[in-house]
Amino acid sequence: MFWQRKDLLGLRQLTPEEINLVLDTAVPMKEIIGRKIKKTPTLRGRSVVTLFYENSTRTRSSFELAAKFLSADTVGLSASGSSVAKGESLRDTGLTLTAMGVDVVVMRHPASGAAEYLARCIPAAVINAGDGTHEHPTQALLDMFTIREKKGSLAGLKVAIVGDILHSRVARSNIWGLTKMGAEVRVVGPATLLPPDIEQMGARVYTEVEAALEGVDVVNVLRIQLERQQQGLFPSLREYSRLFGINQKRLELTAPDALIMHPGPMNRGVEIDPQVAYGNRSVINEQVTNGVAVRMALLYLLTGGEHNAISH
Amino acid sequence: MRFLIKGGTIVDPVAETLTESDVLVANGLIVETGKELKDPEAAVIDATGRYVCPGLLDMHVHLREPGYEYKEDIQSGTRAAAMGGFTAVACMPNTNPVADNAAVISFIKQKARHAAVGVYPIGALTKGSQGKELTEMADLKAAGAVALSDDGQPVMDAGTMYRVMQYAAMLGLTVISHCEDLSLAAGGQMHEGAVSTMLGLKGIPAAAEEVMVARDILLAEATGCRLHLAHISTEGSVRLIREAKARGIKVTAEVTPHHFTLTDEAVQGFNTNAKVNPPLRRQADVEAVKEGLRDGTIDVIATDHAPHAYYEKDVEFQYAPNGLVGLETAVGLVFTRLVQPGILTVPQAVAKLSWHPRQVLGLPGGRLTPGAVADITVIDPNLSEVVDPAKLQSKSKNTPFARWKLTGLPVMTMVNGNIVMQERRLLV
């Protein structure tokens, strides 16, 4: 099967076959990252812009390294210090980049739907690196890659996503992706941080963490932001940690070999106990490596990868 | 100029009758109605197979002048109204400056002298629509304001709203309330439900509207003020209004064509032309407002015509302003979505577009009786058209109904005995 889409905007639209294609393509990419000389000429002469309207350390550097490992030329633009700060519209910024000959725009943006909007405006490929509280498809793909690598398959697994589901684009993309691949997804968090009718996306909803963790194969712990407490969405980090924090005791409820994941950055001692974060079931650092591999795969596929030679 | 409208069916929204009858118009007035009328000097207008209705009045439009003429002005907005079969509109005060004083009302009235259809300005409830100090309501009324509203800027403070209603009641002015609790709606982009969850857009719960509907009904009861609830969108609001009417409270309500037609599914794909406040709700809410229209709980159909420039809607969803243009698609939607499916009879539909809004605003007209001003709308129930935004008369093209085929369209708009639109072409 070949990649047909111009863009990667979210996992909602993807078929299981497309998800498998990305994950399969990421396998040889991961092998490249493990080499001493991390460079292939695959994307030589291609240009990738990372356009970030929100601060990000890991996603941005992950994309830039992915592009560089494939020999693409990269330019990074941030909301400050560019035309963005002068109030230029997203359409005009996109058209300007297009006129400069960019092949792929990787964008992070605080507004839900911004990537889909940009993709309609420009002929270049758009990769959504997180749009508002809508989707973060590359994070979900790297999560799925990590789970598949450890568990062999996604079908039939039980995955619990814990925390602020309401504001989480990571949760949404994971729900779409994992349910398409035949996994069961449970979401758990305070009632004020669970979006309404989320069961219509295919997730099972819990407000009691013990019930949600019962027998799961994967626990994906989301970052809780202090800002949400200030907005009155939960009373205190103390109470949050007591009710929803993932610690050793709670891990006893999961399947014995359950994986612990976190998209980062972590608030150690709040949503996750350091013992758990650095414990033998944690795959948090591998997620980061796999993120580069998955992003290499996507850059490769979106620039017409099926015509290039790649060693499988 | 004399006109003889021949062969049509006269719609009486009060008696709820349809009568095959001719109408003779002379010097701006209706002279006579009856069968086989003859007048050798009159220009004959063939209305065979068509409904001859009292002039339609849209009591909720935003003409944007003064201040936002790049979106719409009184001239372009009333041309859109004429095209849509409306012989008059009532315009909301959220202009710049806000229509919170007699000078702005007078300015609008003066500009409207050259407008395509009649214009009835609505004055603000509070100064600058800031929800704090009362406007000079008597002065607004004397200048020509037909009602009062802080549309788009709900009066959040219940004590202020209480005094607003007491004072408006003293003057016999209707208060039109845009029901939205801002603490519940804060930052919301669309209806709160499965679609907002999937799109990651902050939701506006139905309770944001219903809390205020309940509050304002209680304040109307306490003050005796005539209350009109603008653009009702939820099942709970319809129930509250039904109960209030049963208890004899002086409350009326309106619904927009988009709220009886579309659901939050229209937002899928981040369609900014479906971004509107109140937001498009669930199917159950659409069914409830249709039932409210059918059983008389909802008195009025009004468009909340809200023009915005192309570039204002051509942005990320959360940066786009709320609102859509409605004047030119309203009659088509009423006939296609309400009359043809049998939810409303033709007289009931026409009543909600002509008689009832006039009653709410205390305006004359609304029936085709000899001696009345010749404000007449002729509707062809069988004529179909595909909505083409580029062809709209409004300066703005922000409609979610592009490429919709609508059946049942206005084919003549007559204002004061002058034809301003005939056979889907403007004559002004």
XYZ file of C-alpha atoms in Angstrom:
740
model
C 0.000 0.000 0.000
C 1.098 3.558 -0.728
C 0.578 6.773 1.200
C -2.058 8.839 -0.595
C -2.644 11.875 1.602
C -1.137 15.300 1.147
C -1.146 15.952 4.893
C -1.190 14.343 8.305
C -3.805 16.306 10.237
C -5.123 13.770 12.711
C -5.746 10.114 13.360
C -9.512 10.474 13.089
C -9.332 10.341 9.289
C -6.745 7.551 8.979
C -7.529 3.920 8.219
C -5.903 1.073 10.168
C -3.912 0.271 7.010
C -2.514 3.798 6.888
C -1.588 3.656 10.568
C 0.188 0.344 9.992
C 2.043 1.802 7.029
C 3.406 4.612 9.205
C 4.349 2.243 12.015
C 5.978 -0.240 9.604
C 7.936 2.537 7.908
C 9.167 3.753 11.302
C 10.877 0.415 12.005
C 13.797 0.902 9.575
C 13.915 4.582 10.545
C 14.574 3.601 14.143
C 17.451 1.477 12.922
C 18.994 4.587 11.321
C 18.823 6.456 14.637
C 20.797 3.639 16.207
C 23.655 3.989 13.723
C 26.859 5.821 14.446
C 26.400 7.938 11.304
C 22.753 9.023 11.562
C 22.306 10.278 8.042
C 20.636 8.992 4.911
C 20.274 10.933 1.680
C 16.568 10.087 1.356
C 15.208 13.640 1.596
C 18.169 15.452 0.099
C 16.938 18.572 -1.672
C 13.659 18.616 0.259
C 12.740 21.467 2.577
C 10.924 21.234 5.883
C 9.723 24.201 7.924
C 8.778 23.843 11.575
C 6.238 26.553 12.302
C 5.589 26.738 16.034
C 2.986 29.081 17.491
C 3.406 27.452 20.899
C 6.510 26.705 22.870
C 7.801 23.200 22.522
C 11.135 21.590 23.187
C 10.760 17.926 22.477
C 8.328 17.886 19.570
C 10.188 20.572 17.721
C 13.652 19.099 18.186
C 12.262 15.657 17.389
C 10.935 16.872 14.022
C 14.078 18.826 13.230
C 16.342 15.891 13.984
C 14.060 13.576 11.998
C 14.339 15.878 8.981
C 18.098 16.267 9.359
C 18.716 12.519 9.719
C 17.010 12.194 6.314
C 19.124 15.057 4.848
C 16.237 17.512 4.381
C 16.931 21.226 4.739
C 15.133 22.645 7.752
C 14.047 26.079 8.880
C 12.461 26.794 12.221
C 9.951 29.624 12.696
C 8.476 30.650 16.037
C 5.560 32.882 16.816
C 7.891 35.457 18.311
C 10.476 37.079 16.062
C 8.618 36.507 12.797
C 5.793 37.956 10.748
C 3.459 36.042 13.050
C 4.144 38.541 15.807
C 3.162 41.306 13.404
C -0.324 39.877 13.023
C 0.009 38.201 9.648
C -2.773 35.719 8.957
C -2.006 32.020 8.924
C -3.069 31.825 5.271
C -0.583 34.531 4.299
C 2.224 32.960 6.331
C 1.478 29.653 4.594
C 1.439 31.237 1.141
C 4.725 32.994 1.850
C 6.385 29.730 2.837
C 4.918 28.068 -0.254
C 6.351 30.795 -2.450
C 9.779 30.055 -0.965
C 9.519 26.457 -2.104
C 8.825 24.591 1.114
C 7.781 20.932 0.752
C 6.549 20.181 4.259
C 5.212 22.479 6.974
C 5.245 21.035 10.480
C 2.983 23.214 12.580
C 2.069 23.515 16.218
C -0.725 25.964 16.940
C -2.895 26.870 19.941
C -6.135 26.857 17.892
C -7.962 23.583 17.273
C -8.337 22.982 13.534
C -5.451 25.283 12.573
C -3.560 22.491 10.783
C -6.625 21.512 8.763
C -7.132 25.163 7.852
C -3.505 25.626 6.766
C -3.669 22.407 4.734
C -6.613 23.830 2.776
C -4.684 27.054 2.125
C -1.418 25.705 0.716
C -0.239 22.981 -1.683
C 2.652 21.877 0.574
C 2.252 18.924 2.907
C 1.160 19.863 6.420
C 2.010 17.790 9.474
C 0.014 18.614 12.566
C 2.412 18.810 15.501
C -0.463 19.620 17.852
C -3.445 21.927 17.285
C -5.168 23.336 20.336
C -7.013 20.581 22.175
C -7.856 18.789 18.941
C -5.177 16.320 17.821
C -1.495 15.497 18.207
C -1.252 12.647 15.733
C 2.520 12.141 15.766
C 2.483 11.727 19.545
C -0.230 9.087 19.288
C 1.636 7.325 16.483
C 4.817 7.193 18.547
C 2.809 5.924 21.515
C 1.302 3.211 19.322
C 4.709 2.373 17.850
C 6.091 1.963 21.360
C 3.209 -0.230 22.491
C 3.347 -2.353 19.354
C 7.096 -2.809 19.702
C 6.748 -4.018 23.276
C 3.524 -5.982 22.987
C 3.742 -7.221 19.424
C 0.308 -5.974 18.472
C -2.271 -3.384 19.459
C -5.404 -5.441 18.954
C -7.054 -6.622 22.132
C -4.907 -4.523 24.482
C -6.399 -2.386 27.239
C -4.962 1.128 27.493
C -5.783 3.585 30.294
C -5.218 7.301 29.686
C -5.085 9.162 32.995
C -5.486 12.858 33.715
C -6.708 16.013 32.012
C -8.570 14.475 29.093
C -10.549 17.661 28.428
C -7.527 19.687 27.312
C -5.537 16.810 25.850
C -4.923 16.510 22.131
C -2.715 13.526 22.958
C -5.686 11.718 24.492
C -7.928 12.440 21.516
C -5.411 11.213 18.951
C -4.673 8.120 21.045
C -8.372 7.294 21.345
C -8.902 7.535 17.578
C -5.760 5.583 16.744
C -5.893 2.844 19.359
C -9.588 2.069 18.889
C -9.067 1.809 15.127
C -6.344 -0.767 15.789
C -8.632 -2.835 17.984
C -7.447 -1.766 21.423
C -9.761 -0.846 24.301
C -9.206 2.699 25.546
C -10.218 3.848 29.011
C -10.036 7.475 30.042
C -9.997 8.507 33.679
C -9.721 11.849 35.402
C -11.679 14.328 37.517
C -15.234 14.857 36.217
C -14.340 18.486 35.447
C -11.518 17.364 33.144
C -13.489 14.786 31.155
C -15.032 16.184 27.961
C -18.749 15.508 27.462
C -19.852 12.544 25.347
C -16.283 11.287 24.909
C -17.656 7.746 24.884
C -18.916 8.615 21.390
C -15.252 8.603 20.310
C -15.047 4.992 21.425
C -13.492 5.430 24.879
C -14.752 4.001 28.163
C -15.070 6.679 30.817
C -14.036 6.346 34.452
C -13.732 8.746 37.366
C -12.197 6.196 39.730
C -8.596 5.452 38.879
C -8.573 2.039 40.558
C -11.407 0.803 38.353
C -9.771 2.245 35.236
C -6.413 0.560 35.914
C -7.868 -2.887 36.555
C -6.090 -5.307 34.239
C -4.780 -2.750 31.719
C -1.751 -3.434 29.530
C -0.696 0.203 29.181
C -1.028 3.254 31.441
C -0.555 6.551 29.604
C -0.200 9.327 32.174
C -0.947 12.884 31.026
C 0.632 16.039 32.336
C -1.577 17.996 34.719
C -1.106 21.727 34.449
C -1.231 23.929 37.507
C -3.089 26.462 35.341
C -6.148 24.158 35.383
C -6.275 24.339 39.172
C -6.170 28.125 38.923
C -9.110 27.952 36.522
C -11.046 26.152 39.241
C -11.174 22.798 37.468
C -9.850 20.863 40.460
C -9.161 21.927 44.044
C -5.443 21.274 44.486
C -2.486 19.321 43.152
C -2.505 17.529 46.489
C -6.007 16.204 46.018
C -5.358 15.483 42.360
C -2.317 13.437 43.236
C -4.215 11.542 45.920
C -7.111 10.697 43.617
C -5.379 10.214 40.254
C -1.595 10.098 40.780
C 0.010 6.921 39.423
C 2.102 5.255 42.111
C 3.479 1.790 42.795
C 0.454 0.706 44.792
C -1.966 1.568 42.025
C 0.235 -0.203 39.486
C -0.526 -3.469 41.263
C -3.997 -3.266 39.750
C -2.751 -3.422 36.165
C -1.654 -6.451 34.207
C 1.720 -7.556 35.629
C 3.699 -6.419 32.600
C 1.842 -3.178 31.945
C 3.785 -0.362 30.281
C 4.013 3.111 31.793
C 3.986 5.970 29.314
C 4.005 9.752 29.574
C 4.111 12.238 26.691
C 6.207 14.623 28.792
C 7.152 16.895 30.313
C 6.423 15.177 33.627
C 5.396 16.713 36.936
C 7.123 14.163 39.108
C 5.274 13.580 42.340
C 2.015 14.990 40.987
C 0.542 12.879 38.205
C 3.295 10.278 38.377
C 5.460 9.012 41.206
C 9.207 9.128 40.374
C 9.492 5.450 41.301
C 7.004 4.665 38.567
C 8.467 7.086 36.050
C 11.940 5.554 36.368
C 10.793 2.021 37.165
C 11.375 -1.032 35.025
C 8.003 -0.820 33.344
C 8.492 2.753 32.210
C 9.071 3.253 28.479
C 9.046 7.038 28.685
C 12.546 7.513 27.249
C 11.939 5.004 24.477
C 8.885 7.023 23.505
C 11.206 9.915 22.774
C 13.468 7.856 20.508
C 10.457 6.350 18.768
C 9.104 9.842 18.233
C 12.043 10.657 15.988
C 11.575 7.389 14.075
C 7.849 7.940 13.533
C 8.437 11.521 12.389
C 11.132 10.341 9.957
C 8.621 7.854 8.577
C 5.999 10.561 8.121
C 8.367 13.011 6.441
C 9.419 10.216 4.130
C 5.861 9.145 3.287
C 4.516 12.679 2.834
C 7.292 13.620 0.422
C 6.386 10.764 -1.893
C 8.295 8.006 -0.117
C 6.968 5.195 -2.264
C 9.199 6.335 -5.130
C 12.370 6.332 -3.033
C 14.473 3.392 -2.210
C 14.610 2.444 1.431
C 16.159 -0.579 3.011
C 13.567 -2.725 4.715
C -48.750 54.036 -9.305
C -51.499 51.405 -9.236
C -50.955 47.648 -9.160
C -53.412 44.815 -9.502
C -52.034 41.578 -8.069
C -54.158 38.952 -9.828
C -54.853 35.280 -9.379
C -52.945 34.717 -6.148
C -53.886 33.267 -2.792
C -54.091 35.818 0.017
C -52.608 34.642 3.285
C -54.282 35.944 6.445
C -51.978 35.093 9.345
C -54.543 36.095 11.976
C -57.606 34.254 10.692
C -55.205 31.541 9.456
C -56.967 31.450 6.100
C -55.948 31.108 2.478
C -58.272 32.922 0.067
C -58.051 33.131 -3.686
C -58.313 36.823 -4.221
C -56.890 39.755 -6.144
C -55.351 42.794 -4.449
C -55.567 46.340 -5.773
C -52.896 48.781 -4.646
C -52.903 52.518 -5.249
C -50.900 55.407 -3.793
C -49.067 53.135 -1.423
C -52.172 51.650 0.137
C -54.232 48.517 -0.291
C -57.486 49.694 -1.873
C -59.463 46.553 -2.282
C -59.268 42.770 -2.136
C -61.671 40.392 -3.868
C -62.213 38.121 -6.836
C -61.969 39.285 -10.433
C -60.995 42.854 -9.557
C -60.576 45.178 -12.536
C -58.708 48.446 -12.899
C -57.763 49.624 -16.396
C -55.041 51.976 -15.074
C -53.309 49.429 -12.862
C -50.259 47.449 -13.875
C -51.228 43.790 -13.578
C -48.992 41.416 -11.615
C -49.775 37.768 -12.210
C -49.681 35.854 -8.915
C -51.273 32.634 -10.120
C -50.158 29.739 -7.947
C -48.482 32.089 -5.523
C -49.100 33.271 -1.979
C -49.805 36.954 -1.489
C -48.691 37.718 2.063
C -48.560 40.725 4.345
C -45.044 42.156 4.156
C -42.548 40.069 6.093
C -40.612 41.698 8.925
C -37.295 40.371 10.224
C -37.066 41.658 13.766
C -33.450 40.607 14.360
C -30.812 41.844 11.918
C -27.425 43.489 12.172
C -27.086 46.213 9.550
C -23.631 47.157 10.904
C -24.008 50.876 10.194
C -22.641 53.028 11.738
C -19.184 51.650 12.355
C -18.816 48.380 10.496
C -19.744 49.404 6.960
C -17.150 47.000 5.546
C -19.424 44.145 6.687
C -22.775 45.678 5.725
C -24.513 49.018 5.606
C -28.115 50.110 5.726
C -28.298 50.214 1.943
C -26.783 46.773 1.287
C -28.547 45.178 4.230
C -31.961 46.390 3.161
C -31.290 45.280 -0.423
C -30.594 41.831 0.987
C -33.862 42.109 2.926
C -35.788 43.057 -0.223
C -34.273 40.089 -2.038
C -35.296 37.878 0.862
C -38.923 39.037 0.736
C -38.799 41.282 3.808
C -40.541 44.640 3.602
C -38.993 45.772 6.870
C -36.278 44.883 9.365
C -35.518 45.777 12.969
C -31.819 46.387 13.474
C -29.822 45.625 16.593
C -27.901 48.360 18.403
C -24.425 46.776 18.529
C -23.022 49.274 16.057
C -20.070 51.587 16.657
C -21.034 53.793 18.361
C -23.650 51.656 20.090
C -27.237 52.801 19.453
C -27.594 53.762 23.104
C -28.666 57.374 22.514
C -31.170 59.278 20.382
C -28.505 60.640 18.024
C -27.528 57.202 16.747
C -31.180 56.158 16.400
C -31.848 59.358 14.427
C -28.824 58.705 12.230
C -30.101 55.227 11.379
C -33.620 56.553 10.701
C -32.223 59.247 8.427
C -30.024 56.804 6.487
C -33.004 54.472 6.204
C -35.029 57.026 4.267
C -33.194 55.880 1.148
C -33.162 52.210 2.121
C -34.774 49.471 0.059
C -37.136 48.399 2.867
C -38.392 49.787 6.154
C -35.919 50.000 9.040
C -36.923 49.957 12.696
C -33.987 50.606 15.012
C -33.687 48.856 18.359
C -32.005 50.826 21.142
C -29.580 49.554 23.765
C -30.647 48.562 27.277
C -27.518 49.864 28.935
C -24.971 52.520 28.032
C -22.454 51.093 25.588
C -24.228 47.759 26.132
C -21.876 47.407 29.086
C -24.579 46.028 31.351
C -24.190 48.729 33.992
C -26.089 51.996 33.546
C -29.555 52.351 31.997
C -29.864 54.179 28.693
C -32.182 57.160 28.245
C -34.977 54.879 27.174
C -37.647 57.531 26.834
C -35.351 59.525 24.569
C -34.575 56.407 22.525
C -38.285 55.734 22.168
C -39.024 59.305 21.124
C -36.270 59.085 18.478
C -37.847 55.961 17.011
C -36.467 52.928 18.817
C -39.112 50.193 18.676
C -37.633 47.981 21.388
C -34.546 47.638 23.562
C -31.785 45.057 23.604
C -28.141 44.529 24.472
C -27.978 41.798 21.832
C -24.663 39.992 21.868
C -23.750 41.512 25.229
C -26.018 39.867 27.782
C -26.753 41.845 30.931
C -25.024 39.544 33.393
C -26.004 41.383 36.561
C -29.495 40.306 37.598
C -30.044 43.487 39.621
C -29.320 45.639 36.571
C -31.639 43.549 34.408
C -34.361 43.889 37.044
C -34.130 47.691 36.946
C -33.899 47.693 33.131
C -37.167 45.784 32.971
C -38.882 47.966 35.562
C -37.939 51.076 33.622
C -38.763 49.644 30.177
C -42.137 48.458 31.468
C -42.916 52.004 32.606
C -42.359 53.150 29.003
C -44.180 50.221 27.419
C -41.059 49.065 25.604
C -40.311 45.416 24.904
C -36.979 44.122 26.214
C -35.287 41.697 23.843
C -32.910 39.419 25.704
C -29.929 37.598 24.256
C -29.849 34.786 26.805
C -26.306 33.716 27.561
C -24.654 33.319 30.925
C -21.108 34.399 30.181
C -19.620 32.455 33.081
C -21.003 29.245 31.582
C -20.274 30.166 27.977
C -16.807 31.611 28.678
C -14.505 31.059 25.733
C -16.900 28.586 24.144
C -16.670 28.095 20.401
C -19.613 25.807 19.670
C -22.261 23.668 21.351
C -20.840 21.520 24.126
C -21.291 17.891 23.144
C -19.780 15.023 21.203
C -18.749 17.198 18.259
C -16.997 19.818 20.415
C -15.210 16.976 22.198
C -14.036 15.455 18.919
C -12.923 18.768 17.458
C -11.270 19.902 20.668
C -13.263 23.128 20.689
C -14.436 24.598 23.973
C -18.126 23.992 24.367
C -21.029 26.253 25.260
C -23.422 24.138 27.312
C -27.159 24.383 26.754
C -27.384 25.546 30.370
C -25.599 28.795 29.420
C -28.768 29.797 27.581
C -31.337 28.130 29.820
C -30.089 29.698 33.052
C -30.667 33.144 31.540
C -33.999 32.231 29.961
C -35.179 31.141 33.411
C -33.784 34.283 35.070
C -35.303 36.671 32.579
C -38.696 34.956 32.699
C -38.701 35.387 36.479
C -37.663 39.032 36.168
C -40.377 39.648 33.567
C -42.882 38.124 35.933
C -41.633 40.279 38.791
C -41.609 43.526 36.803
C -44.491 43.016 34.375
C -42.154 43.929 31.528
C -42.825 42.562 28.059
C -39.925 40.188 27.405
C -38.904 38.818 24.030
C -36.300 36.063 24.000
C -34.012 36.234 20.987
C -32.721 33.234 19.014
C -33.792 30.390 21.272
C -31.741 27.275 20.576
C -32.283 24.571 23.179
C -34.877 22.047 24.219
C -34.724 23.314 27.803
C -35.378 26.907 26.738
C -38.448 25.860 24.765
C -39.768 24.018 27.829
C -39.168 27.030 30.098
C -40.971 29.355 27.683
C -43.882 26.947 27.290
C -44.281 26.802 31.074
C -43.983 30.583 31.419
C -46.664 31.172 28.796
C -48.922 28.674 30.528
C -48.516 30.735 33.697
C -49.532 33.864 31.829
C -46.193 35.689 31.805
C -45.751 38.267 29.035
C -43.002 36.490 27.163
C -42.481 35.872 23.460
C -39.672 34.074 21.689
C -37.974 33.726 18.349
C -35.927 31.085 16.575
C -33.628 31.493 13.586
C -33.764 29.430 10.395
C -30.295 28.046 11.130
C -31.371 26.808 14.548
C -34.360 24.924 13.159
C -32.272 23.533 10.283
C -28.696 22.773 11.324
C -27.004 20.879 14.140
C -23.512 21.072 15.588
C -22.494 18.547 12.919
C -22.331 21.533 10.541
C -19.173 22.638 12.375
C -17.289 19.428 11.387
C -14.258 20.358 9.324
C -13.987 23.586 11.353
C -16.484 25.405 9.145
C -16.368 29.019 10.343
C -19.611 29.812 8.496
C -21.334 27.503 10.977
C -19.861 29.428 13.920
C -22.705 31.357 15.470
C -23.944 32.427 18.877
C -26.010 30.783 20.245
C -24.282 27.796 18.707
C -25.907 25.186 16.500
C -27.194 22.532 18.879
C -28.114 18.820 18.851
C -30.777 17.161 16.712
C -32.994 16.897 19.812
C -32.820 20.687 20.179
C -33.713 21.189 16.514
C -36.730 18.916 17.004
C -37.702 20.812 20.171
C -37.629 24.252 18.533
C -39.661 22.877 15.617
C -42.203 21.535 18.096
C -42.143 24.941 19.809
C -42.890 26.589 16.469
C -45.670 24.101 15.799
C -47.426 24.436 19.150
C -47.040 28.218 19.285
C -44.482 28.392 22.108
C -42.175 30.164 19.664
C -43.908 33.154 18.111
C -41.377 34.562 15.697
C -38.896 33.461 13.066
C -36.064 35.991 12.767
C -32.720 35.607 11.051
C -30.095 37.193 13.335
C -28.548 38.280 10.017
C -24.926 38.854 11.053
C -22.641 39.794 8.180
C -18.873 39.436 8.523
C -16.205 40.154 5.925
C -14.679 37.212 4.075
C -11.288 37.693 5.667
C -12.764 37.713 9.174
C -14.141 34.202 8.661
C -11.058 33.022 6.697
C -9.073 32.245 9.853
C -8.566 29.527 12.439
C -11.984 28.588 13.890
C -11.478 30.080 17.332
C -10.443 33.447 15.888
C -13.516 33.761 13.637
C -16.404 35.982 14.759
C -19.837 34.515 15.441
C -22.655 34.968 12.985
C -24.031 34.232 9.556
C -26.078 36.048 6.950
C -29.714 35.008 6.910
C -31.945 37.513 5.158
C -31.778 35.956 1.696
C -32.207 32.316 2.709
C -34.872 32.671 5.418
C -38.076 32.256 3.398
C -36.599 29.377 1.412
C -35.624 27.584 4.624
C -39.028 28.217 6.233
C -40.820 26.713 3.244
C -38.343 23.888 2.648
C -37.855 22.845 6.273
C -41.140 23.797 7.980
C -43.985 24.219 5.487
C -43.264 21.342 3.096
C -42.782 18.783 5.926
C -46.092 19.955 7.429
C -44.716 21.433 10.662
C -46.345 24.798 9.930
C -49.221 25.705 7.635
C -48.614 28.576 5.240
C -50.628 31.042 7.392
C -48.762 29.936 10.527
C -45.390 30.350 8.825
C -46.355 33.770 7.486
C -47.638 34.777 10.938
C -44.231 34.065 12.444
C -42.592 36.211 9.758
C -45.050 39.117 9.706
C -47.882 39.336 12.205
C -46.165 38.139 15.379
C -42.973 40.228 15.065
C -45.168 43.289 14.499
C -47.137 42.427 17.622
C -43.947 42.032 19.660
C -42.676 45.420 18.507
C -46.083 47.126 18.616
C -46.027 47.956 14.915
C -49.024 48.345 12.604
C -49.620 46.147 9.563
C -49.393 42.427 9.191
C -52.713 41.859 7.369
C -53.814 42.653 3.830
C -56.862 44.736 4.583
C -58.176 47.725 2.642
C -56.641 50.929 3.931
C -53.460 49.224 5.136
C -50.037 50.286 3.886
C -49.168 48.237 0.806
C -46.290 46.206 2.275
C -46.713 42.921 0.439
C -44.589 39.830 -0.095
C -45.452 37.320 -2.820
C -44.061 33.814 -2.388
C -43.917 31.073 -5.014
C -44.047 27.785 -3.091
C -42.768 25.782 -6.063
C -39.849 27.913 -7.177
C -36.449 26.399 -6.431
C -33.024 27.960 -6.337
C -29.574 26.769 -5.342
C -27.943 29.138 -2.855
C -24.917 30.814 -4.430
C -23.079 33.013 -1.910
C -21.539 35.078 -4.714
C -25.017 36.192 -5.764
C -26.135 37.400 -2.334
C -27.010 41.093 -2.142
C -25.467 41.381 1.304
C -21.922 42.730 1.361
C -20.933 39.605 3.261
C -21.253 36.018 2.052
C -20.910 34.087 5.301
C -23.658 31.525 4.844
C -23.542 27.855 5.835
C -26.185 27.139 3.174
C -23.988 27.444 0.078
C -25.145 24.993 -2.615
C -28.349 24.136 -0.704
C -31.396 23.820 -2.929
C -34.312 25.721 -1.398
C -37.898 25.494 -2.629
C -40.463 28.188 -1.844
C -39.032 31.612 -2.537
C -40.131 35.237 -2.438
C -40.859 36.511 -5.953
C -42.068 40.020 -5.148
C -41.379 42.483 -2.376
C -43.547 45.599 -2.310
C -42.784 48.388 0.165
C -45.249 51.272 0.538
C -46.800 50.353 -2.797
C -43.438 50.311 -4.633
C -42.018 47.098 -6.014
C -38.436 46.670 -4.789
C -37.960 43.070 -5.896
C -39.747 41.210 -8.671
C -39.104 37.738 -10.059
C -35.879 37.389 -8.026
C -34.432 40.669 -9.375
C -33.949 43.831 -7.360
C -35.534 46.962 -8.769
C -33.814 49.364 -6.371
